[in-house]
Amino acid sequence: ERLSAEQGRILDVTSLITRVEVRGGAGSGKTWLAVEQARRLARQGKRVALICYSRGLSQWMQRRVATFDHREQPAYVGTFHGIGQEWGAPEGSDDDSNFWEVELPEIMLDLAGKQATGDLYDAIVIDEAQDFADLWWPVVMEALKYEDDGLYVFSDEGQRVFSRFGGPPADLVTLVLDQNLRNTKQISSTFSSMAPNKMRISQHDGPEVRFVPCDWEQAIEHADDVVEQLLEEGWQPSDLALVATGPRHPEQKARQGDGWQAYWDSFWDKDQVFYGHVMGFKGLERPAVVLALNEQPDRERAMERLYVGLSRARDLLVVCGDPEHIEAVGGPAVLKKIKGNP
C-alpha cells in the first residue's frame, strides 16, 4: 500500500502536468499508480474516468475504488466499451470481434458528441493502454469535456498481446518506471531480459522457480498435477492461479459458460483456484501461478504472452512447457533462469 520513492516522484510530476504517459515493465506498479492517480484527481473535485480494456482488471479496479472515501471515487470505473453502454450503445455478442473492435467505437464516437458537457470527463486515466486500438483513441478524446483536459496513460509495450496498434492522438510527457515491485528476485529475473526497458530486479527473496518440461500438448495436464501438488503442500486455493497461453483450460470454459460476471467473481472466491488465460490476466496477480505453455509453436505474439505469463506470480512460479519453445520465444537467458541456472 505504500508508495515507492519512484512512484512518489511520478505522482509529484503528474500533479503539475495534465498529459502524461507512464511506461513501465511488468510488476512496476502501473495499475496501482493509475488507480492512485484517479483517486487524487477525484479528490480535487474532478469528474474522472478510470478505464482499461480487460473485464478482469476493471473488476479489480472497481473493488479497489469501492474502498475509497466517496469524495475520492472516480465517476466511472470500468472498461472502455462500458462507457459506450452507459451512453446507450447496444450490447454486442462476445463472439463478434468486429463489433467490439470497429462498430462499437464508431457508435461511441457519435454518441460522445451528443453527451452534455457535464456528463463528460475532466480527466481520463487509462491502464494497460497498449491494448487500445487506433479507432478507440478519438472516442477517449471526445469523452473529455475540453480538448486540453487531463489524459493519464499507463502502458507497457512488452504486454501488447493483442494484434492492435494505436496510440493517443495527443502529445504526452513520457515518464518511466524501472523498478520491479511485485515479484521475488527469482521470478523477476526470468522475464527481465524480455522487458522493453531495463528493469531493476526485485531484491525480495523467495522460492526457486519450478520447471516441468513437457510438450505443449501435455502442458495443461502437467499444470493440473502441479496445482494438486501445491494444494497438498498447504497453499490455499485462493493463492493459486493456473494460467494458459494457448487454448483455455476446460475449467475456465465451464465457468465462463455461466457468464462473464460469474467467471470473474470466481477470481475473488477464497475456496477456488482461479483458471485464466494470459490475455485476460494482464494487470492481475496471485501469490502462486502455474503457467501452462500450451500454445502451438510459431504463433504470433508468443513472446508477449510468455512475458505476461512469467510476471503474474508474486512468490512462486511454476512453468510447464517445452524448453525449446521457451528458448525460441524468450531467448537462452529466459530458459536458463526458468531452469534455475544462475
mmCIF file of C-alpha atoms in Angstrom:
data_model
loop_
_atom_site.group_PDB
_atom_site.id
_atom_site.type_symbol
_atom_site.label_atom_id
_atom_site.label_comp_id
_atom_site.label_asym_id
_atom_site.label_seq_id
_atom_site.Cartn_x
_atom_site.Cartn_y
_atom_site.Cartn_z
ATOM 1 C CA GLU A 1 0.000 0.000 0.000
ATOM 2 C CA ARG A 2 2.951 2.327 0.446
ATOM 3 C CA LEU A 3 4.355 4.349 -2.407
ATOM 4 C CA SER A 4 7.841 3.540 -3.539
ATOM 5 C CA ALA A 5 10.138 6.552 -3.870
ATOM 6 C CA GLU A 6 9.896 6.190 -7.645
ATOM 7 C CA GLN A 7 6.092 6.139 -7.592
ATOM 8 C CA GLY A 8 6.063 9.176 -5.341
ATOM 9 C CA ARG A 9 8.173 11.103 -7.835
ATOM 10 C CA ILE A 10 5.845 10.114 -10.675
ATOM 11 C CA LEU A 11 2.809 11.391 -8.775
ATOM 12 C CA ASP A 12 4.631 14.619 -7.936
ATOM 13 C CA VAL A 13 5.165 15.199 -11.655
ATOM 14 C CA THR A 14 1.614 14.265 -12.661
ATOM 15 C CA SER A 15 0.271 16.791 -10.169
ATOM 16 C CA LEU A 16 1.862 19.516 -12.299
ATOM 17 C CA ILE A 17 1.135 18.349 -15.859
ATOM 18 C CA THR A 18 -2.060 17.007 -17.387
ATOM 19 C CA ARG A 19 -0.890 14.949 -20.364
ATOM 20 C CA VAL A 20 1.291 12.045 -19.255
ATOM 21 C CA GLU A 21 2.238 8.542 -20.388
ATOM 22 C CA VAL A 22 3.786 6.376 -17.672
ATOM 23 C CA ARG A 23 5.656 3.409 -19.130
ATOM 24 C CA GLY A 24 6.824 0.521 -17.032
ATOM 25 C CA GLY A 25 7.553 -3.159 -17.275
ATOM 26 C CA ALA A 26 5.527 -5.938 -15.710
ATOM 27 C CA GLY A 27 5.473 -5.670 -11.931
ATOM 28 C CA SER A 28 6.409 -1.987 -11.808
ATOM 29 C CA GLY A 29 3.169 -0.944 -10.105
ATOM 30 C CA LYS A 30 1.471 0.769 -13.058
ATOM 31 C CA THR A 31 -2.041 -0.364 -12.181
ATOM 32 C CA TRP A 32 -1.727 0.654 -8.539
ATOM 33 C CA LEU A 33 -0.365 4.014 -9.671
ATOM 34 C CA ALA A 34 -3.154 4.515 -12.215
ATOM 35 C CA VAL A 35 -5.784 3.943 -9.534
ATOM 36 C CA GLU A 36 -3.987 6.290 -7.144
ATOM 37 C CA GLN A 37 -3.786 8.946 -9.865
ATOM 38 C CA ALA A 38 -7.542 8.658 -10.422
ATOM 39 C CA ARG A 39 -8.171 8.931 -6.694
ATOM 40 C CA ARG A 40 -6.104 12.112 -6.367
ATOM 41 C CA LEU A 41 -7.856 13.716 -9.322
ATOM 42 C CA ALA A 42 -11.284 12.838 -7.922
ATOM 43 C CA ARG A 43 -10.253 14.285 -4.560
ATOM 44 C CA GLN A 44 -9.655 17.596 -6.362
ATOM 45 C CA GLY A 45 -13.309 17.597 -7.406
ATOM 46 C CA LYS A 46 -12.688 16.498 -10.985
ATOM 47 C CA ARG A 47 -15.040 14.192 -12.854
ATOM 48 C CA VAL A 48 -12.728 11.256 -13.627
ATOM 49 C CA ALA A 49 -12.972 8.095 -15.732
ATOM 50 C CA LEU A 50 -10.632 5.200 -14.874
ATOM 51 C CA ILE A 51 -10.663 2.731 -17.751
ATOM 52 C CA CYS A 52 -8.941 -0.304 -19.241
ATOM 53 C CA TYR A 53 -9.776 -2.986 -21.803
ATOM 54 C CA SER A 54 -9.910 -6.142 -19.660
ATOM 55 C CA ARG A 55 -13.030 -7.137 -17.742
ATOM 56 C CA GLY A 56 -10.985 -8.795 -15.027
ATOM 57 C CA LEU A 57 -8.737 -5.807 -14.450
ATOM 58 C CA SER A 58 -11.722 -3.452 -14.486
ATOM 59 C CA GLN A 59 -13.387 -5.530 -11.775
ATOM 60 C CA TRP A 60 -10.202 -5.374 -9.680
ATOM 61 C CA MET A 61 -10.152 -1.587 -10.067
ATOM 62 C CA GLN A 62 -13.841 -1.320 -9.148
ATOM 63 C CA ARG A 63 -13.283 -3.305 -5.961
ATOM 64 C CA ARG A 64 -10.249 -1.213 -5.099
ATOM 65 C CA VAL A 65 -12.051 2.078 -5.680
ATOM 66 C CA ALA A 66 -15.023 0.923 -3.591
ATOM 67 C CA THR A 67 -12.754 1.113 -0.518
ATOM 68 C CA PHE A 68 -12.100 4.842 -1.065
ATOM 69 C CA ASP A 69 -13.951 7.708 0.567
ATOM 70 C CA HIS A 70 -16.839 8.694 -1.737
ATOM 71 C CA ARG A 71 -15.130 12.027 -2.429
ATOM 72 C CA GLU A 72 -12.153 10.133 -3.876
ATOM 73 C CA GLN A 73 -14.094 7.774 -6.137
ATOM 74 C CA PRO A 74 -13.929 8.366 -9.900
ATOM 75 C CA ALA A 75 -17.226 8.995 -11.679
ATOM 76 C CA TYR A 76 -16.660 5.946 -13.894
ATOM 77 C CA VAL A 77 -14.526 2.854 -13.336
ATOM 78 C CA GLY A 78 -14.705 0.084 -15.912
ATOM 79 C CA THR A 79 -13.884 -0.983 -19.425
ATOM 80 C CA PHE A 80 -13.529 1.331 -22.390
ATOM 81 C CA HIS A 81 -16.512 -0.318 -24.074
ATOM 82 C CA GLY A 82 -18.576 0.057 -20.897
ATOM 83 C CA ILE A 83 -18.568 3.829 -21.350
ATOM 84 C CA GLY A 84 -20.416 3.304 -24.622
ATOM 85 C CA GLN A 85 -23.052 1.213 -22.902
ATOM 86 C CA GLU A 86 -23.506 3.974 -20.318
ATOM 87 C CA TRP A 87 -24.161 6.323 -23.235
ATOM 88 C CA GLY A 88 -26.801 3.970 -24.640
ATOM 89 C CA ALA A 89 -24.764 1.935 -27.139
ATOM 90 C CA PRO A 90 -26.074 -1.565 -27.904
ATOM 91 C CA GLU A 91 -24.595 -4.654 -26.279
ATOM 92 C CA GLY A 92 -22.830 -6.982 -28.663
ATOM 93 C CA SER A 93 -22.008 -10.658 -28.720
ATOM 94 C CA ASP A 94 -18.684 -11.763 -27.263
ATOM 95 C CA ASP A 95 -18.153 -13.774 -30.447
ATOM 96 C CA ASP A 96 -18.422 -10.710 -32.721
ATOM 97 C CA SER A 97 -14.923 -9.225 -32.598
ATOM 98 C CA ASN A 98 -15.676 -6.702 -35.352
ATOM 99 C CA PHE A 99 -18.410 -5.207 -33.174
ATOM 100 C CA TRP A 100 -16.004 -4.557 -30.291
ATOM 101 C CA GLU A 101 -13.023 -3.567 -32.407
ATOM 102 C CA VAL A 102 -14.736 -1.359 -35.010
ATOM 103 C CA GLU A 103 -18.520 -0.972 -34.848
ATOM 104 C CA LEU A 104 -18.912 -0.068 -31.177
ATOM 105 C CA PRO A 105 -16.061 2.506 -31.172
ATOM 106 C CA GLU A 106 -17.673 4.184 -34.196
ATOM 107 C CA ILE A 107 -21.033 4.243 -32.399
ATOM 108 C CA MET A 108 -19.339 5.594 -29.272
ATOM 109 C CA LEU A 109 -17.676 8.402 -31.218
ATOM 110 C CA ASP A 110 -21.076 9.501 -32.493
ATOM 111 C CA LEU A 111 -22.643 9.229 -29.029
ATOM 112 C CA ALA A 112 -19.808 11.205 -27.409
ATOM 113 C CA GLY A 113 -20.728 14.249 -29.456
ATOM 114 C CA LYS A 114 -24.300 14.043 -28.166
ATOM 115 C CA GLN A 115 -23.437 13.973 -24.462
ATOM 116 C CA ALA A 116 -23.994 17.003 -22.268
ATOM 117 C CA THR A 117 -20.715 18.607 -21.219
ATOM 118 C CA GLY A 118 -21.418 17.778 -17.588
ATOM 119 C CA ASP A 119 -21.608 14.074 -18.444
ATOM 120 C CA LEU A 120 -18.125 14.092 -19.981
ATOM 121 C CA TYR A 121 -14.864 13.977 -18.022
ATOM 122 C CA ASP A 122 -12.313 16.439 -16.701
ATOM 123 C CA ALA A 123 -9.674 13.692 -16.762
ATOM 124 C CA ILE A 124 -9.333 10.149 -18.092
ATOM 125 C CA VAL A 125 -6.883 7.625 -16.642
ATOM 126 C CA ILE A 126 -6.135 4.566 -18.791
ATOM 127 C CA ASP A 127 -4.385 1.439 -17.551
ATOM 128 C CA GLU A 128 -2.879 -1.131 -19.961
ATOM 129 C CA ALA A 129 -3.187 1.473 -22.711
ATOM 130 C CA GLN A 130 -1.195 -0.669 -25.137
ATOM 131 C CA ASP A 131 -4.427 -2.687 -25.532
ATOM 132 C CA PHE A 132 -6.205 0.269 -27.166
ATOM 133 C CA ALA A 133 -6.667 0.343 -30.947
ATOM 134 C CA ASP A 134 -6.384 3.415 -33.177
ATOM 135 C CA LEU A 135 -10.160 3.667 -33.537
ATOM 136 C CA TRP A 136 -10.609 3.882 -29.775
ATOM 137 C CA TRP A 137 -8.472 6.947 -29.124
ATOM 138 C CA PRO A 138 -10.748 9.508 -30.838
ATOM 139 C CA VAL A 139 -13.516 8.281 -28.512
ATOM 140 C CA VAL A 140 -11.266 8.845 -25.494
ATOM 141 C CA MET A 141 -10.505 12.392 -26.601
ATOM 142 C CA GLU A 142 -14.185 13.149 -27.289
ATOM 143 C CA ALA A 143 -15.083 11.872 -23.812
ATOM 144 C CA LEU A 144 -13.129 14.775 -22.301
ATOM 145 C CA LYS A 145 -15.060 17.968 -21.580
ATOM 146 C CA TYR A 146 -12.450 20.117 -23.287
ATOM 147 C CA GLU A 147 -9.697 19.195 -25.722
ATOM 148 C CA ASP A 148 -6.890 20.110 -23.319
ATOM 149 C CA ASP A 149 -8.283 18.249 -20.280
ATOM 150 C CA GLY A 150 -6.296 15.613 -18.421
ATOM 151 C CA LEU A 151 -5.135 12.368 -20.021
ATOM 152 C CA TYR A 152 -3.031 9.955 -17.937
ATOM 153 C CA VAL A 153 -1.888 6.848 -19.793
ATOM 154 C CA PHE A 154 -0.161 3.802 -18.255
ATOM 155 C CA SER A 155 1.362 1.271 -20.651
ATOM 156 C CA ASP A 156 3.870 -1.500 -21.299
ATOM 157 C CA GLU A 157 4.702 -2.278 -24.921
ATOM 158 C CA GLY A 158 6.041 -5.658 -23.831
ATOM 159 C CA GLN A 159 2.495 -6.681 -22.893
ATOM 160 C CA ARG A 160 0.948 -5.879 -26.269
ATOM 161 C CA VAL A 161 -0.639 -9.328 -26.523
ATOM 162 C CA PHE A 162 -3.460 -8.241 -28.838
ATOM 163 C CA SER A 163 -2.969 -7.548 -32.536
ATOM 164 C CA ARG A 164 -3.929 -3.914 -32.138
ATOM 165 C CA PHE A 165 -1.821 -0.876 -32.813
ATOM 166 C CA GLY A 166 -2.587 2.641 -31.776
ATOM 167 C CA GLY A 167 -1.627 5.489 -29.538
ATOM 168 C CA PRO A 168 -3.188 8.604 -28.094
ATOM 169 C CA PRO A 169 -3.612 11.449 -30.607
ATOM 170 C CA ALA A 170 -2.088 13.908 -28.180
ATOM 171 C CA ASP A 171 1.410 14.914 -27.140
ATOM 172 C CA LEU A 172 2.175 13.254 -23.825
ATOM 173 C CA VAL A 173 5.101 13.700 -21.452
ATOM 174 C CA THR A 174 6.709 10.273 -21.030
ATOM 175 C CA LEU A 175 7.745 9.045 -17.585
ATOM 176 C CA VAL A 176 9.345 5.660 -16.910
ATOM 177 C CA LEU A 177 9.026 3.171 -14.043
ATOM 178 C CA ASP A 178 12.033 0.848 -13.916
ATOM 179 C CA GLN A 179 11.740 -0.905 -10.550
ATOM 180 C CA ASN A 180 10.037 -4.278 -10.085
ATOM 181 C CA LEU A 181 7.748 -4.155 -7.059
ATOM 182 C CA ARG A 182 5.646 -7.296 -7.490
ATOM 183 C CA ASN A 183 7.813 -10.359 -7.918
ATOM 184 C CA THR A 184 10.562 -12.062 -5.977
ATOM 185 C CA LYS A 185 14.035 -11.771 -7.457
ATOM 186 C CA GLN A 186 13.788 -15.413 -8.584
ATOM 187 C CA ILE A 187 10.660 -14.654 -10.615
ATOM 188 C CA SER A 188 11.583 -11.198 -11.906
ATOM 189 C CA SER A 189 14.913 -12.493 -13.211
ATOM 190 C CA THR A 190 13.097 -14.913 -15.556
ATOM 191 C CA PHE A 191 11.491 -12.158 -17.635
ATOM 192 C CA SER A 192 13.715 -9.113 -17.049
ATOM 193 C CA SER A 193 15.599 -9.678 -20.310
ATOM 194 C CA MET A 194 12.283 -9.521 -22.216
ATOM 195 C CA ALA A 195 11.146 -6.150 -20.841
ATOM 196 C CA PRO A 196 11.137 -3.255 -23.360
ATOM 197 C CA ASN A 197 13.015 -1.090 -20.861
ATOM 198 C CA LYS A 198 15.739 -2.222 -18.489
ATOM 199 C CA MET A 199 14.187 -3.041 -15.117
ATOM 200 C CA ARG A 200 15.771 -3.159 -11.687
ATOM 201 C CA ILE A 201 15.201 -6.691 -10.414
ATOM 202 C CA SER A 202 13.435 -7.036 -7.091
ATOM 203 C CA GLN A 203 15.625 -7.920 -4.125
ATOM 204 C CA HIS A 204 12.755 -9.673 -2.351
ATOM 205 C CA ASP A 205 13.828 -13.289 -1.881
ATOM 206 C CA GLY A 206 11.531 -16.262 -2.451
ATOM 207 C CA PRO A 207 11.402 -19.902 -3.530
ATOM 208 C CA GLU A 208 13.128 -21.021 -6.687
ATOM 209 C CA VAL A 209 11.119 -21.108 -9.892
ATOM 210 C CA ARG A 210 9.969 -24.648 -10.673
ATOM 211 C CA PHE A 211 10.093 -26.036 -14.192
ATOM 212 C CA VAL A 212 8.166 -29.019 -15.579
ATOM 213 C CA PRO A 213 9.486 -29.785 -19.080
ATOM 214 C CA CYS A 214 6.799 -31.176 -21.391
ATOM 215 C CA ASP A 215 5.352 -30.849 -24.885
ATOM 216 C CA TRP A 216 2.799 -28.105 -25.415
ATOM 217 C CA GLU A 217 0.015 -30.690 -25.820
ATOM 218 C CA GLN A 218 0.645 -32.008 -22.287
ATOM 219 C CA ALA A 219 1.160 -28.640 -20.574
ATOM 220 C CA ILE A 220 -2.383 -28.384 -19.158
ATOM 221 C CA GLU A 221 -2.291 -31.939 -17.831
ATOM 222 C CA HIS A 222 1.020 -31.309 -16.059
ATOM 223 C CA ALA A 223 -0.217 -27.952 -14.764
ATOM 224 C CA ASP A 224 -3.247 -29.666 -13.219
ATOM 225 C CA ASP A 225 -0.910 -32.077 -11.439
ATOM 226 C CA VAL A 226 1.146 -29.166 -10.107
ATOM 227 C CA VAL A 227 -1.969 -27.441 -8.741
ATOM 228 C CA GLU A 228 -2.884 -30.597 -6.826
ATOM 229 C CA GLN A 229 0.678 -30.823 -5.509
ATOM 230 C CA LEU A 230 0.664 -27.207 -4.323
ATOM 231 C CA LEU A 231 -2.647 -27.716 -2.518
ATOM 232 C CA GLU A 232 -1.141 -30.748 -0.781
ATOM 233 C CA GLU A 233 1.856 -28.593 0.198
ATOM 234 C CA GLY A 234 -0.501 -26.244 2.037
ATOM 235 C CA TRP A 235 -1.164 -23.468 -0.459
ATOM 236 C CA GLN A 236 -4.711 -22.126 -0.216
ATOM 237 C CA PRO A 237 -6.917 -22.300 -3.338
ATOM 238 C CA SER A 238 -7.222 -18.502 -3.377
ATOM 239 C CA ASP A 239 -3.410 -18.271 -3.545
ATOM 240 C CA LEU A 240 -3.261 -20.172 -6.828
ATOM 241 C CA ALA A 241 -3.930 -19.435 -10.478
ATOM 242 C CA LEU A 242 -3.424 -21.736 -13.438
ATOM 243 C CA VAL A 243 -2.766 -19.501 -16.435
ATOM 244 C CA ALA A 244 -2.667 -20.793 -20.010
ATOM 245 C CA THR A 245 -1.038 -19.254 -23.080
ATOM 246 C CA GLY A 246 -2.958 -21.318 -25.660
ATOM 247 C CA PRO A 247 -6.430 -22.893 -25.580
ATOM 248 C CA ARG A 248 -8.366 -22.097 -22.419
ATOM 249 C CA HIS A 249 -8.414 -24.630 -19.598
ATOM 250 C CA PRO A 250 -11.648 -26.710 -19.547
ATOM 251 C CA GLU A 251 -12.452 -25.312 -16.096
ATOM 252 C CA GLN A 252 -12.183 -21.760 -17.418
ATOM 253 C CA LYS A 253 -14.546 -22.606 -20.279
ATOM 254 C CA ALA A 254 -17.042 -24.134 -17.844
ATOM 255 C CA ARG A 255 -17.026 -21.093 -15.567
ATOM 256 C CA GLN A 256 -17.354 -18.695 -18.480
ATOM 257 C CA GLY A 257 -20.412 -20.674 -19.535
ATOM 258 C CA ASP A 258 -22.148 -19.130 -16.511
ATOM 259 C CA GLY A 259 -21.396 -15.638 -17.809
ATOM 260 C CA TRP A 260 -18.511 -13.211 -17.506
ATOM 261 C CA GLN A 261 -19.619 -11.777 -14.184
ATOM 262 C CA ALA A 262 -19.789 -15.217 -12.574
ATOM 263 C CA TYR A 263 -16.432 -16.139 -14.083
ATOM 264 C CA TRP A 264 -14.639 -13.097 -12.694
ATOM 265 C CA ASP A 265 -16.401 -13.489 -9.360
ATOM 266 C CA SER A 266 -14.503 -16.780 -9.091
ATOM 267 C CA PHE A 267 -11.266 -14.775 -9.046
ATOM 268 C CA TRP A 268 -12.307 -13.490 -5.609
ATOM 269 C CA ASP A 269 -13.676 -16.801 -4.308
ATOM 270 C CA LYS A 270 -11.453 -17.896 -1.419
ATOM 271 C CA ASP A 271 -12.381 -21.548 -1.973
ATOM 272 C CA GLN A 272 -11.396 -21.773 -5.637
ATOM 273 C CA VAL A 273 -8.225 -21.967 -7.658
ATOM 274 C CA PHE A 274 -8.521 -19.434 -10.483
ATOM 275 C CA TYR A 275 -8.212 -20.625 -14.088
ATOM 276 C CA GLY A 276 -7.326 -17.955 -16.603
ATOM 277 C CA HIS A 277 -5.522 -17.016 -19.792
ATOM 278 C CA VAL A 278 -2.647 -14.584 -20.190
ATOM 279 C CA MET A 279 -4.810 -12.394 -22.448
ATOM 280 C CA GLY A 280 -7.251 -11.749 -19.610
ATOM 281 C CA PHE A 281 -4.852 -11.981 -16.663
ATOM 282 C CA LYS A 282 -2.793 -8.922 -17.594
ATOM 283 C CA GLY A 283 -2.650 -6.481 -14.704
ATOM 284 C CA LEU A 284 -3.604 -9.210 -12.222
ATOM 285 C CA GLU A 285 -1.521 -11.416 -9.943
ATOM 286 C CA ARG A 286 -1.560 -14.304 -7.499
ATOM 287 C CA PRO A 287 0.869 -15.438 -4.775
ATOM 288 C CA ALA A 288 1.492 -18.602 -6.818
ATOM 289 C CA VAL A 289 0.976 -19.101 -10.555
ATOM 290 C CA VAL A 290 1.207 -22.290 -12.576
ATOM 291 C CA LEU A 291 1.926 -21.234 -16.156
ATOM 292 C CA ALA A 292 0.869 -23.721 -18.844
ATOM 293 C CA LEU A 293 2.664 -23.022 -22.134
ATOM 294 C CA ASN A 294 0.042 -24.887 -24.151
ATOM 295 C CA GLU A 295 0.109 -22.928 -27.399
ATOM 296 C CA GLN A 296 1.294 -24.345 -30.679
ATOM 297 C CA PRO A 297 4.761 -23.246 -31.801
ATOM 298 C CA ASP A 298 5.204 -20.281 -34.134
ATOM 299 C CA ARG A 299 2.074 -18.369 -33.078
ATOM 300 C CA GLU A 300 2.267 -14.590 -33.336
ATOM 301 C CA ARG A 301 2.953 -12.630 -30.130
ATOM 302 C CA ALA A 302 4.231 -15.705 -28.305
ATOM 303 C CA MET A 303 6.969 -13.602 -26.701
ATOM 304 C CA GLU A 304 4.463 -11.119 -25.291
ATOM 305 C CA ARG A 305 2.322 -13.940 -23.877
ATOM 306 C CA LEU A 306 5.359 -15.570 -22.286
ATOM 307 C CA TYR A 307 6.426 -12.232 -20.786
ATOM 308 C CA VAL A 308 2.983 -11.636 -19.291
ATOM 309 C CA GLY A 309 2.682 -15.192 -18.008
ATOM 310 C CA LEU A 310 6.048 -15.228 -16.257
ATOM 311 C CA SER A 311 5.301 -11.972 -14.449
ATOM 312 C CA ARG A 312 1.953 -12.800 -12.774
ATOM 313 C CA ALA A 313 3.222 -14.639 -9.665
ATOM 314 C CA ARG A 314 4.300 -12.726 -6.574
ATOM 315 C CA ASP A 315 6.000 -15.541 -4.643
ATOM 316 C CA LEU A 316 6.073 -18.861 -6.519
ATOM 317 C CA LEU A 317 6.155 -19.523 -10.256
ATOM 318 C CA VAL A 318 5.840 -22.966 -11.825
ATOM 319 C CA VAL A 319 6.311 -23.235 -15.599
ATOM 320 C CA CYS A 320 5.033 -26.227 -17.581
ATOM 321 C CA GLY A 321 6.232 -26.224 -21.165
ATOM 322 C CA ASP A 322 8.679 -27.143 -23.889
ATOM 323 C CA PRO A 323 12.218 -25.853 -23.214
ATOM 324 C CA GLU A 324 12.862 -25.467 -26.938
ATOM 325 C CA HIS A 325 9.766 -23.275 -27.257
ATOM 326 C CA ILE A 326 10.850 -21.129 -24.306
ATOM 327 C CA GLU A 327 14.329 -20.642 -25.762
ATOM 328 C CA ALA A 328 12.980 -19.848 -29.235
ATOM 329 C CA VAL A 329 10.485 -17.305 -27.902
ATOM 330 C CA GLY A 330 12.269 -15.746 -24.935
ATOM 331 C CA GLY A 331 15.909 -16.493 -25.643
ATOM 332 C CA PRO A 332 18.565 -18.584 -23.871
ATOM 333 C CA ALA A 333 18.678 -16.260 -20.846
ATOM 334 C CA VAL A 334 14.986 -16.806 -20.091
ATOM 335 C CA LEU A 335 15.266 -20.591 -20.336
ATOM 336 C CA LYS A 336 18.370 -20.552 -18.162
ATOM 337 C CA LYS A 337 16.603 -18.632 -15.384
ATOM 338 C CA ILE A 338 13.473 -20.788 -15.567
ATOM 339 C CA LYS A 339 15.596 -23.926 -15.226
ATOM 340 C CA GLY A 340 17.239 -22.417 -12.162
ATOM 341 C CA ASN A 341 20.707 -21.861 -13.566
ATOM 342 C CA PRO A 342 22.454 -18.697 -12.309
#
